[in-house]
Amino acid sequence: MEIRKILLLALSLTLCAVVAQAGFDASRVISVVSREEGSGTRGAFVELTGVLAKNSEGVEVDSTYAEAVIANGTNLVLTTVAGNDAAIGYASLSSVLHSDTVKALRVEGVEASTGNILNGTYKIARPFNVVTNGNLTDPLALDFMRFVMSREGQAIVSDDGLVSDANGQTPAYVAAGLAGSLTIGGSTSVAPVMELLGEAYMELNPDAVIEVQSTGSSAGVTGALDGTYDIGMASRALKDSEVEKGALGIVIGTDGIVLVVNLNNPLEDISVEQARQIFTGEITTWADLNK
Amino acid sequence: MAAACVCILAVGVICYFLFANGLPFFAQYAVSDFISGKEWAPLRGVFGILPMIVGSFVITLGALLLGAPAGVLTAIMMARFSSGKAVRLMKPAVALLAGIPSVVYGFFGLMLLVPFTRSILGGDGLSILVAAILLAIMILPTIIQTSRAAIEAVPNAYYEGSLALGASHESSVFRAILPAARSGIVSGIVLGIGRAIGETTAVLMVAGNQARLPTSLLKGVRALTVNVLLEMGYAADLHRASLIATGVILFVIVMAVNIIFSFYNRRRVLQ
């Protein structure tokens, strides 16, 4: 009986959801979707858009709108925005590039693309760091880093939608055929590209095992420092407290952050200032944005 | 015997870990400020979890108001008002409901309940209301199974005696059997509270997770459990310690619920 009721409810809900899909209502309140405090993506976004600003006492305050929905991962941001006409969120370029469930906005007329981040015209971008505890000594870890920064490694980085600093002088990688295993952990944003790098490295060095864990930027730095990970990953610049403890960061590529809206939203372009106003709650309806 | 020792040891180790890691935080941040603070800005060193305490309380209460009557009535129906055939169908259904992973419940909520409430009632859709409805469904199997066992454990003599006095089937069930099964039903509800207050993934997906005091049922809210899961991956230093301390507060609340319940039960037995 209970089950049948739930099934009926589910069915009627689906119908309603389908009916509700027609037309875009600009008078709707904007559903702001943000990330949790401490997330590398959020840190980069609030810093790059000016949501994070000094208050009258000179303290940096993250004034993300208190009514903003908080999602704890890129996938939840995309799912939430895809399911809500009035939503806006942000995610890294690499995770949105292949997604057709949401619409990526141009920022000040510039499309979010690898080329535009490299030539500096796209405004919202951040570094992807690899973190080590002091200088690397483990031969396998050293060889892996040589691969990551080589022409082959940087080709993988740029194929994944990241912007690589590599130029014509970047050396080619020669496989050393080392054996052993490496544990790499940290930022959920860096993990996908690190997995690709690890797979390519294992193909060239069949006796090596590279394991990639995605736990978050801070966990990546902590793990690299306490030895849990041979190499950590962070999708933000290192904090002073982390550098003091001996953490060293190497930028393997730069990631753009993309503002995403629902496919039904007619908006195509947004300015950094408009993004700041939306994410601080100064603008609350889509109609106000277009004034 | 060995298994029992492992079980007790596990509880001990968890307690030790939680308090050993959580309590040092209170040396740096006053407990009263932590519990009564309305602002949560961990990167600025402001840790107030009152919004999360209220959040957990509100969605648990909502889930209980919706789920407890439905669960208890379902249990009564399964125990006393259904044919054997219907029960044979319902028992696995309830067991299945208990076995669905919470992330699946969360997805169900996000894809169906959220758009539904948004189109009918407005707002984001990610709200206290949806979280409460979802939790109500999630605690149903716990309440149904425990209550049903309690009702079926009541000696049939109660029922027959009531019938012999001329009472109808309905009033025999509700007036004679139900009071006798009360303590078992209450323990089912308490288990339901435990499940609701401890649920994390499903709530995270549908509640919006705003760390501020909610002003309406259609606004989002952040539960204590969600606060820990949401930020643990990226937290460092004092921020990380504050999340473990959030776990300590959650643990204390769950303990308090259990102690109050066992106290209530003992008093009833004494009476």
mmCIF file of N, CA, C and O in Angstrom, chain A residues 49-127:
data_model
loop_
_atom_site.group_PDB
_atom_site.id
_atom_site.type_symbol
_atom_site.label_atom_id
_atom_site.label_comp_id
_atom_site.label_asym_id
_atom_site.label_seq_id
_atom_site.Cartn_x
_atom_site.Cartn_y
_atom_site.Cartn_z
ATOM 1 N N THR A 49 36.489 37.071 -8.843
ATOM 2 C CA THR A 49 35.340 37.912 -9.184
ATOM 3 C C THR A 49 35.165 39.075 -8.220
ATOM 4 O O THR A 49 34.353 39.956 -8.458
ATOM 5 N N GLY A 50 35.906 39.066 -7.097
ATOM 6 C CA GLY A 50 35.762 40.163 -6.146
ATOM 7 C C GLY A 50 34.661 39.928 -5.113
ATOM 8 O O GLY A 50 34.291 40.838 -4.370
ATOM 9 N N VAL A 51 34.110 38.697 -5.067
ATOM 10 C CA VAL A 51 33.150 38.369 -3.998
ATOM 11 C C VAL A 51 33.899 38.395 -2.658
ATOM 12 O O VAL A 51 33.368 38.758 -1.622
ATOM 13 N N LEU A 52 35.186 38.028 -2.736
ATOM 14 C CA LEU A 52 36.066 38.120 -1.577
ATOM 15 C C LEU A 52 36.712 39.505 -1.633
ATOM 16 O O LEU A 52 37.447 39.820 -2.559
ATOM 17 N N ALA A 53 36.395 40.334 -0.633
ATOM 18 C CA ALA A 53 36.956 41.692 -0.656
ATOM 19 C C ALA A 53 37.241 42.144 0.758
ATOM 20 O O ALA A 53 36.674 41.613 1.719
ATOM 21 N N LYS A 54 38.121 43.115 0.898
ATOM 22 C CA LYS A 54 38.450 43.639 2.227
ATOM 23 C C LYS A 54 37.291 44.493 2.727
ATOM 24 O O LYS A 54 36.730 45.292 1.997
ATOM 25 N N ASN A 55 36.931 44.316 4.015
ATOM 26 C CA ASN A 55 35.902 45.172 4.597
ATOM 27 C C ASN A 55 36.562 46.419 5.178
ATOM 28 O O ASN A 55 37.762 46.630 5.018
ATOM 29 N N SER A 56 35.781 47.232 5.876
ATOM 30 C CA SER A 56 36.303 48.521 6.359
ATOM 31 C C SER A 56 37.467 48.329 7.329
ATOM 32 O O SER A 56 38.305 49.215 7.485
ATOM 33 N N GLU A 57 37.534 47.164 7.987
ATOM 34 C CA GLU A 57 38.643 46.934 8.933
ATOM 35 C C GLU A 57 39.851 46.288 8.254
ATOM 36 O O GLU A 57 40.816 45.911 8.915
ATOM 37 N N GLY A 58 39.789 46.120 6.946
ATOM 38 C CA GLY A 58 40.928 45.556 6.234
ATOM 39 C C GLY A 58 40.988 44.028 6.290
ATOM 40 O O GLY A 58 41.975 43.422 5.918
ATOM 41 N N VAL A 59 39.884 43.386 6.767
ATOM 42 C CA VAL A 59 39.859 41.924 6.816
ATOM 43 C C VAL A 59 39.191 41.408 5.539
ATOM 44 O O VAL A 59 38.163 41.948 5.123
ATOM 45 N N GLU A 60 39.780 40.387 4.924
ATOM 46 C CA GLU A 60 39.172 39.833 3.709
ATOM 47 C C GLU A 60 37.945 39.002 4.063
ATOM 48 O O GLU A 60 38.021 38.072 4.866
ATOM 49 N N VAL A 61 36.806 39.377 3.474
ATOM 50 C CA VAL A 61 35.560 38.691 3.786
ATOM 51 C C VAL A 61 34.968 38.089 2.518
ATOM 52 O O VAL A 61 34.865 38.760 1.500
ATOM 53 N N ASP A 62 34.601 36.807 2.591
ATOM 54 C CA ASP A 62 33.918 36.139 1.494
ATOM 55 C C ASP A 62 32.429 36.429 1.652
ATOM 56 O O ASP A 62 31.773 35.874 2.523
ATOM 57 N N SER A 63 31.899 37.355 0.831
ATOM 58 C CA SER A 63 30.493 37.741 1.019
ATOM 59 C C SER A 63 29.555 36.976 0.111
ATOM 60 O O SER A 63 28.609 37.533 -0.418
ATOM 61 N N THR A 64 29.810 35.698 -0.100
ATOM 62 C CA THR A 64 28.871 34.888 -0.874
ATOM 63 C C THR A 64 27.482 34.971 -0.237
ATOM 64 O O THR A 64 27.343 34.888 0.978
ATOM 65 N N TYR A 65 26.489 35.191 -1.104
ATOM 66 C CA TYR A 65 25.085 35.350 -0.692
ATOM 67 C C TYR A 65 24.675 34.249 0.301
ATOM 68 O O TYR A 65 24.882 33.061 0.028
ATOM 69 N N ALA A 66 24.086 34.666 1.435
ATOM 70 C CA ALA A 66 23.726 33.694 2.470
ATOM 71 C C ALA A 66 22.663 32.710 1.988
ATOM 72 O O ALA A 66 22.564 31.597 2.493
ATOM 73 N N GLU A 67 21.854 33.130 0.978
ATOM 74 C CA GLU A 67 20.803 32.237 0.480
ATOM 75 C C GLU A 67 21.310 31.320 -0.633
ATOM 76 O O GLU A 67 20.543 30.557 -1.217
ATOM 77 N N ALA A 68 22.601 31.423 -0.962
ATOM 78 C CA ALA A 68 23.136 30.584 -2.034
ATOM 79 C C ALA A 68 23.109 29.117 -1.619
ATOM 80 O O ALA A 68 23.474 28.773 -0.496
ATOM 81 N N VAL A 69 22.654 28.267 -2.549
ATOM 82 C CA VAL A 69 22.678 26.827 -2.326
ATOM 83 C C VAL A 69 24.141 26.382 -2.340
ATOM 84 O O VAL A 69 24.920 26.853 -3.163
ATOM 85 N N ILE A 70 24.512 25.509 -1.407
ATOM 86 C CA ILE A 70 25.890 25.045 -1.349
ATOM 87 C C ILE A 70 25.966 23.595 -1.835
ATOM 88 O O ILE A 70 25.315 22.718 -1.273
ATOM 89 N N ALA A 71 26.738 23.358 -2.889
ATOM 90 C CA ALA A 71 26.918 21.992 -3.405
ATOM 91 C C ALA A 71 28.368 21.589 -3.173
ATOM 92 O O ALA A 71 29.263 22.410 -3.309
ATOM 93 N N ASN A 72 28.605 20.314 -2.807
ATOM 94 C CA ASN A 72 29.979 19.952 -2.450
ATOM 95 C C ASN A 72 30.729 19.207 -3.544
ATOM 96 O O ASN A 72 31.494 18.312 -3.276
ATOM 97 N N GLY A 73 30.488 19.577 -4.782
ATOM 98 C CA GLY A 73 31.246 18.935 -5.843
ATOM 99 C C GLY A 73 30.780 19.475 -7.181
ATOM 100 O O GLY A 73 29.646 19.943 -7.304
ATOM 101 N N THR A 74 31.661 19.382 -8.169
ATOM 102 C CA THR A 74 31.331 19.886 -9.497
ATOM 103 C C THR A 74 30.072 19.217 -10.048
ATOM 104 O O THR A 74 29.193 19.873 -10.588
ATOM 105 N N ASN A 75 29.980 17.889 -9.844
ATOM 106 C CA ASN A 75 28.839 17.174 -10.413
ATOM 107 C C ASN A 75 27.517 17.634 -9.814
ATOM 108 O O ASN A 75 26.532 17.778 -10.516
ATOM 109 N N LEU A 76 27.513 17.884 -8.485
ATOM 110 C CA LEU A 76 26.274 18.323 -7.845
ATOM 111 C C LEU A 76 25.908 19.729 -8.322
ATOM 112 O O LEU A 76 24.726 20.040 -8.493
ATOM 113 N N VAL A 77 26.909 20.584 -8.557
ATOM 114 C CA VAL A 77 26.644 21.924 -9.094
ATOM 115 C C VAL A 77 25.967 21.782 -10.452
ATOM 116 O O VAL A 77 24.918 22.380 -10.716
ATOM 117 N N LEU A 78 26.553 20.953 -11.330
ATOM 118 C CA LEU A 78 26.016 20.808 -12.685
ATOM 119 C C LEU A 78 24.616 20.198 -12.658
ATOM 120 O O LEU A 78 23.728 20.636 -13.377
ATOM 121 N N THR A 79 24.409 19.178 -11.810
ATOM 122 C CA THR A 79 23.088 18.549 -11.723
ATOM 123 C C THR A 79 22.048 19.549 -11.231
ATOM 124 O O THR A 79 20.931 19.612 -11.746
ATOM 125 N N THR A 80 22.433 20.342 -10.212
ATOM 126 C CA THR A 80 21.493 21.305 -9.648
ATOM 127 C C THR A 80 21.131 22.378 -10.680
ATOM 128 O O THR A 80 19.964 22.733 -10.838
ATOM 129 N N VAL A 81 22.139 22.889 -11.387
ATOM 130 C CA VAL A 81 21.875 23.932 -12.391
ATOM 131 C C VAL A 81 21.073 23.355 -13.562
ATOM 132 O O VAL A 81 20.154 23.988 -14.066
ATOM 133 N N ALA A 82 21.399 22.128 -13.965
ATOM 134 C CA ALA A 82 20.694 21.511 -15.090
ATOM 135 C C ALA A 82 19.216 21.316 -14.770
ATOM 136 O O ALA A 82 18.374 21.327 -15.661
ATOM 137 N N GLY A 83 18.895 21.157 -13.472
ATOM 138 C CA GLY A 83 17.513 20.870 -13.101
ATOM 139 C C GLY A 83 16.713 22.102 -12.706
ATOM 140 O O GLY A 83 15.559 21.990 -12.320
ATOM 141 N N ASN A 84 17.306 23.295 -12.762
ATOM 142 C CA ASN A 84 16.600 24.489 -12.306
ATOM 143 C C ASN A 84 16.800 25.640 -13.288
ATOM 144 O O ASN A 84 17.891 26.159 -13.440
ATOM 145 N N ASP A 85 15.694 26.047 -13.945
ATOM 146 C CA ASP A 85 15.720 27.131 -14.929
ATOM 147 C C ASP A 85 16.404 28.392 -14.423
ATOM 148 O O ASP A 85 17.068 29.093 -15.167
ATOM 149 N N ALA A 86 16.201 28.705 -13.144
ATOM 150 C CA ALA A 86 16.621 30.003 -12.620
ATOM 151 C C ALA A 86 17.987 29.953 -11.960
ATOM 152 O O ALA A 86 18.393 30.902 -11.309
ATOM 153 N N ALA A 87 18.719 28.855 -12.132
ATOM 154 C CA ALA A 87 19.970 28.694 -11.385
ATOM 155 C C ALA A 87 21.189 29.191 -12.145
ATOM 156 O O ALA A 87 21.215 29.240 -13.374
ATOM 157 N N ILE A 88 22.196 29.596 -11.382
ATOM 158 C CA ILE A 88 23.507 29.902 -11.942
ATOM 159 C C ILE A 88 24.549 29.290 -11.013
ATOM 160 O O ILE A 88 24.359 29.302 -9.783
ATOM 161 N N GLY A 89 25.599 28.714 -11.568
ATOM 162 C CA GLY A 89 26.648 28.121 -10.744
ATOM 163 C C GLY A 89 27.988 28.302 -11.421
ATOM 164 O O GLY A 89 28.076 28.969 -12.459
ATOM 165 N N TYR A 90 29.035 27.731 -10.834
ATOM 166 C CA TYR A 90 30.334 27.792 -11.494
ATOM 167 C C TYR A 90 31.074 26.479 -11.313
ATOM 168 O O TYR A 90 30.822 25.742 -10.352
ATOM 169 N N ALA A 91 31.967 26.169 -12.264
ATOM 170 C CA ALA A 91 32.747 24.929 -12.208
ATOM 171 C C ALA A 91 33.989 25.139 -13.055
ATOM 172 O O ALA A 91 34.087 26.126 -13.795
ATOM 173 N N SER A 92 34.938 24.214 -12.948
ATOM 174 C CA SER A 92 36.151 24.392 -13.730
ATOM 175 C C SER A 92 35.892 24.078 -15.195
ATOM 176 O O SER A 92 35.046 23.254 -15.527
ATOM 177 N N LEU A 93 36.656 24.751 -16.060
ATOM 178 C CA LEU A 93 36.468 24.596 -17.506
ATOM 179 C C LEU A 93 36.553 23.139 -17.925
ATOM 180 O O LEU A 93 35.754 22.655 -18.706
ATOM 181 N N SER A 94 37.543 22.410 -17.347
ATOM 182 C CA SER A 94 37.738 21.027 -17.782
ATOM 183 C C SER A 94 36.511 20.165 -17.515
ATOM 184 O O SER A 94 36.236 19.236 -18.252
ATOM 185 N N SER A 95 35.759 20.483 -16.451
ATOM 186 C CA SER A 95 34.604 19.643 -16.137
ATOM 187 C C SER A 95 33.364 20.045 -16.932
ATOM 188 O O SER A 95 32.406 19.291 -17.019
ATOM 189 N N VAL A 96 33.377 21.257 -17.491
ATOM 190 C CA VAL A 96 32.200 21.735 -18.219
ATOM 191 C C VAL A 96 32.361 21.554 -19.727
ATOM 192 O O VAL A 96 31.398 21.421 -20.462
ATOM 193 N N LEU A 97 33.632 21.496 -20.168
ATOM 194 C CA LEU A 97 33.947 21.459 -21.588
ATOM 195 C C LEU A 97 33.144 20.398 -22.353
ATOM 196 O O LEU A 97 32.679 20.636 -23.444
ATOM 197 N N HIS A 98 33.011 19.215 -21.746
ATOM 198 C CA HIS A 98 32.348 18.122 -22.459
ATOM 199 C C HIS A 98 30.901 17.935 -22.004
ATOM 200 O O HIS A 98 30.282 16.938 -22.310
ATOM 201 N N SER A 99 30.386 18.914 -21.235
ATOM 202 C CA SER A 99 29.045 18.753 -20.691
ATOM 203 C C SER A 99 28.029 19.481 -21.562
ATOM 204 O O SER A 99 28.220 20.646 -21.919
ATOM 205 N N ASP A 100 26.935 18.783 -21.918
ATOM 206 C CA ASP A 100 25.914 19.470 -22.696
ATOM 207 C C ASP A 100 24.629 19.627 -21.877
ATOM 208 O O ASP A 100 23.576 19.893 -22.416
ATOM 209 N N THR A 101 24.739 19.459 -20.551
ATOM 210 C CA THR A 101 23.548 19.576 -19.709
ATOM 211 C C THR A 101 23.347 21.003 -19.208
ATOM 212 O O THR A 101 22.292 21.343 -18.714
ATOM 213 N N VAL A 102 24.406 21.828 -19.298
ATOM 214 C CA VAL A 102 24.299 23.222 -18.868
ATOM 215 C C VAL A 102 24.918 24.121 -19.941
ATOM 216 O O VAL A 102 25.593 23.652 -20.838
ATOM 217 N N LYS A 103 24.670 25.446 -19.805
ATOM 218 C CA LYS A 103 25.226 26.395 -20.774
ATOM 219 C C LYS A 103 26.342 27.201 -20.133
ATOM 220 O O LYS A 103 26.168 27.797 -19.071
ATOM 221 N N ALA A 104 27.524 27.224 -20.766
ATOM 222 C CA ALA A 104 28.647 28.013 -20.267
ATOM 223 C C ALA A 104 28.507 29.444 -20.785
ATOM 224 O O ALA A 104 28.251 29.666 -21.963
ATOM 225 N N LEU A 105 28.614 30.437 -19.889
ATOM 226 C CA LEU A 105 28.465 31.833 -20.288
ATOM 227 C C LEU A 105 29.790 32.412 -20.767
ATOM 228 O O LEU A 105 30.850 32.025 -20.295
ATOM 229 N N ARG A 106 29.735 33.362 -21.693
ATOM 230 C CA ARG A 106 30.921 34.147 -22.041
ATOM 231 C C ARG A 106 31.132 35.160 -20.923
ATOM 232 O O ARG A 106 30.171 35.650 -20.324
ATOM 233 N N VAL A 107 32.388 35.472 -20.627
ATOM 234 C CA VAL A 107 32.656 36.491 -19.621
ATOM 235 C C VAL A 107 33.197 37.727 -20.315
ATOM 236 O O VAL A 107 34.237 37.674 -20.965
ATOM 237 N N GLU A 108 32.462 38.829 -20.211
ATOM 238 C CA GLU A 108 32.800 40.098 -20.881
ATOM 239 C C GLU A 108 33.084 39.862 -22.358
ATOM 240 O O GLU A 108 34.064 40.345 -22.909
ATOM 241 N N GLY A 109 32.219 39.065 -22.967
ATOM 242 C CA GLY A 109 32.315 38.835 -24.403
ATOM 243 C C GLY A 109 33.316 37.773 -24.805
ATOM 244 O O GLY A 109 33.412 37.423 -25.974
ATOM 245 N N VAL A 110 34.076 37.242 -23.826
ATOM 246 C CA VAL A 110 35.115 36.264 -24.169
ATOM 247 C C VAL A 110 34.642 34.857 -23.825
ATOM 248 O O VAL A 110 34.231 34.587 -22.694
ATOM 249 N N GLU A 111 34.692 33.981 -24.785
ATOM 250 C CA GLU A 111 34.278 32.609 -24.567
ATOM 251 C C GLU A 111 35.301 31.897 -23.679
ATOM 252 O O GLU A 111 36.508 32.151 -23.786
ATOM 253 N N ALA A 112 34.816 31.022 -22.791
ATOM 254 C CA ALA A 112 35.725 30.270 -21.926
ATOM 255 C C ALA A 112 36.370 29.171 -22.752
ATOM 256 O O ALA A 112 35.761 28.148 -23.015
ATOM 257 N N SER A 113 37.599 29.369 -23.190
ATOM 258 C CA SER A 113 38.287 28.349 -23.969
ATOM 259 C C SER A 113 39.765 28.363 -23.612
ATOM 260 O O SER A 113 40.275 29.332 -23.053
ATOM 261 N N THR A 114 40.431 27.278 -23.933
ATOM 262 C CA THR A 114 41.856 27.148 -23.650
ATOM 263 C C THR A 114 42.641 28.323 -24.225
ATOM 264 O O THR A 114 43.444 28.956 -23.547
ATOM 265 N N GLY A 115 42.374 28.641 -25.493
ATOM 266 C CA GLY A 115 43.095 29.713 -26.169
ATOM 267 C C GLY A 115 42.931 31.050 -25.446
ATOM 268 O O GLY A 115 43.886 31.793 -25.256
ATOM 269 N N ASN A 116 41.694 31.328 -25.009
ATOM 270 C CA ASN A 116 41.431 32.619 -24.385
ATOM 271 C C ASN A 116 42.048 32.739 -23.000
ATOM 272 O O ASN A 116 42.322 33.845 -22.532
ATOM 273 N N ILE A 117 42.238 31.607 -22.317
ATOM 274 C CA ILE A 117 42.882 31.657 -21.006
ATOM 275 C C ILE A 117 44.375 31.893 -21.187
ATOM 276 O O ILE A 117 44.994 32.678 -20.486
ATOM 277 N N LEU A 118 44.939 31.247 -22.217
ATOM 278 C CA LEU A 118 46.367 31.382 -22.489
ATOM 279 C C LEU A 118 46.733 32.811 -22.903
ATOM 280 O O LEU A 118 47.733 33.364 -22.459
ATOM 281 N N ASN A 119 45.873 33.431 -23.719
ATOM 282 C CA ASN A 119 46.206 34.793 -24.145
ATOM 283 C C ASN A 119 45.731 35.839 -23.144
ATOM 284 O O ASN A 119 45.847 37.041 -23.376
ATOM 285 N N GLY A 120 45.190 35.382 -22.024
ATOM 286 C CA GLY A 120 44.884 36.300 -20.920
ATOM 287 C C GLY A 120 43.605 37.089 -21.079
ATOM 288 O O GLY A 120 43.287 37.941 -20.241
ATOM 289 N N THR A 121 42.803 36.818 -22.124
ATOM 290 C CA THR A 121 41.578 37.606 -22.280
ATOM 291 C C THR A 121 40.451 37.094 -21.402
ATOM 292 O O THR A 121 39.577 37.846 -21.011
ATOM 293 N N TYR A 122 40.484 35.773 -21.070
ATOM 294 C CA TYR A 122 39.430 35.242 -20.194
ATOM 295 C C TYR A 122 39.812 35.521 -18.748
ATOM 296 O O TYR A 122 40.908 35.177 -18.300
ATOM 297 N N LYS A 123 38.879 36.171 -18.012
ATOM 298 C CA LYS A 123 39.238 36.755 -16.722
ATOM 299 C C LYS A 123 39.328 35.773 -15.553
ATOM 300 O O LYS A 123 40.044 36.015 -14.584
ATOM 301 N N ILE A 124 38.541 34.686 -15.581
ATOM 302 C CA ILE A 124 38.427 33.867 -14.368
ATOM 303 C C ILE A 124 39.236 32.572 -14.518
ATOM 304 O O ILE A 124 38.748 31.579 -15.041
ATOM 305 N N ALA A 125 40.496 32.583 -14.084
ATOM 306 C CA ALA A 125 41.379 31.416 -14.232
ATOM 307 C C ALA A 125 42.214 31.187 -12.965
ATOM 308 O O ALA A 125 42.449 32.115 -12.198
ATOM 309 N N ARG A 126 42.666 29.933 -12.726
ATOM 310 C CA ARG A 126 43.451 29.595 -11.519
ATOM 311 C C ARG A 126 44.485 28.500 -11.817
ATOM 312 O O ARG A 126 44.323 27.723 -12.756
ATOM 313 N N PRO A 127 45.550 28.412 -10.976
ATOM 314 C CA PRO A 127 46.592 27.415 -11.223
ATOM 315 C C PRO A 127 46.238 26.035 -10.659
ATOM 316 O O PRO A 127 45.553 25.925 -9.643
#
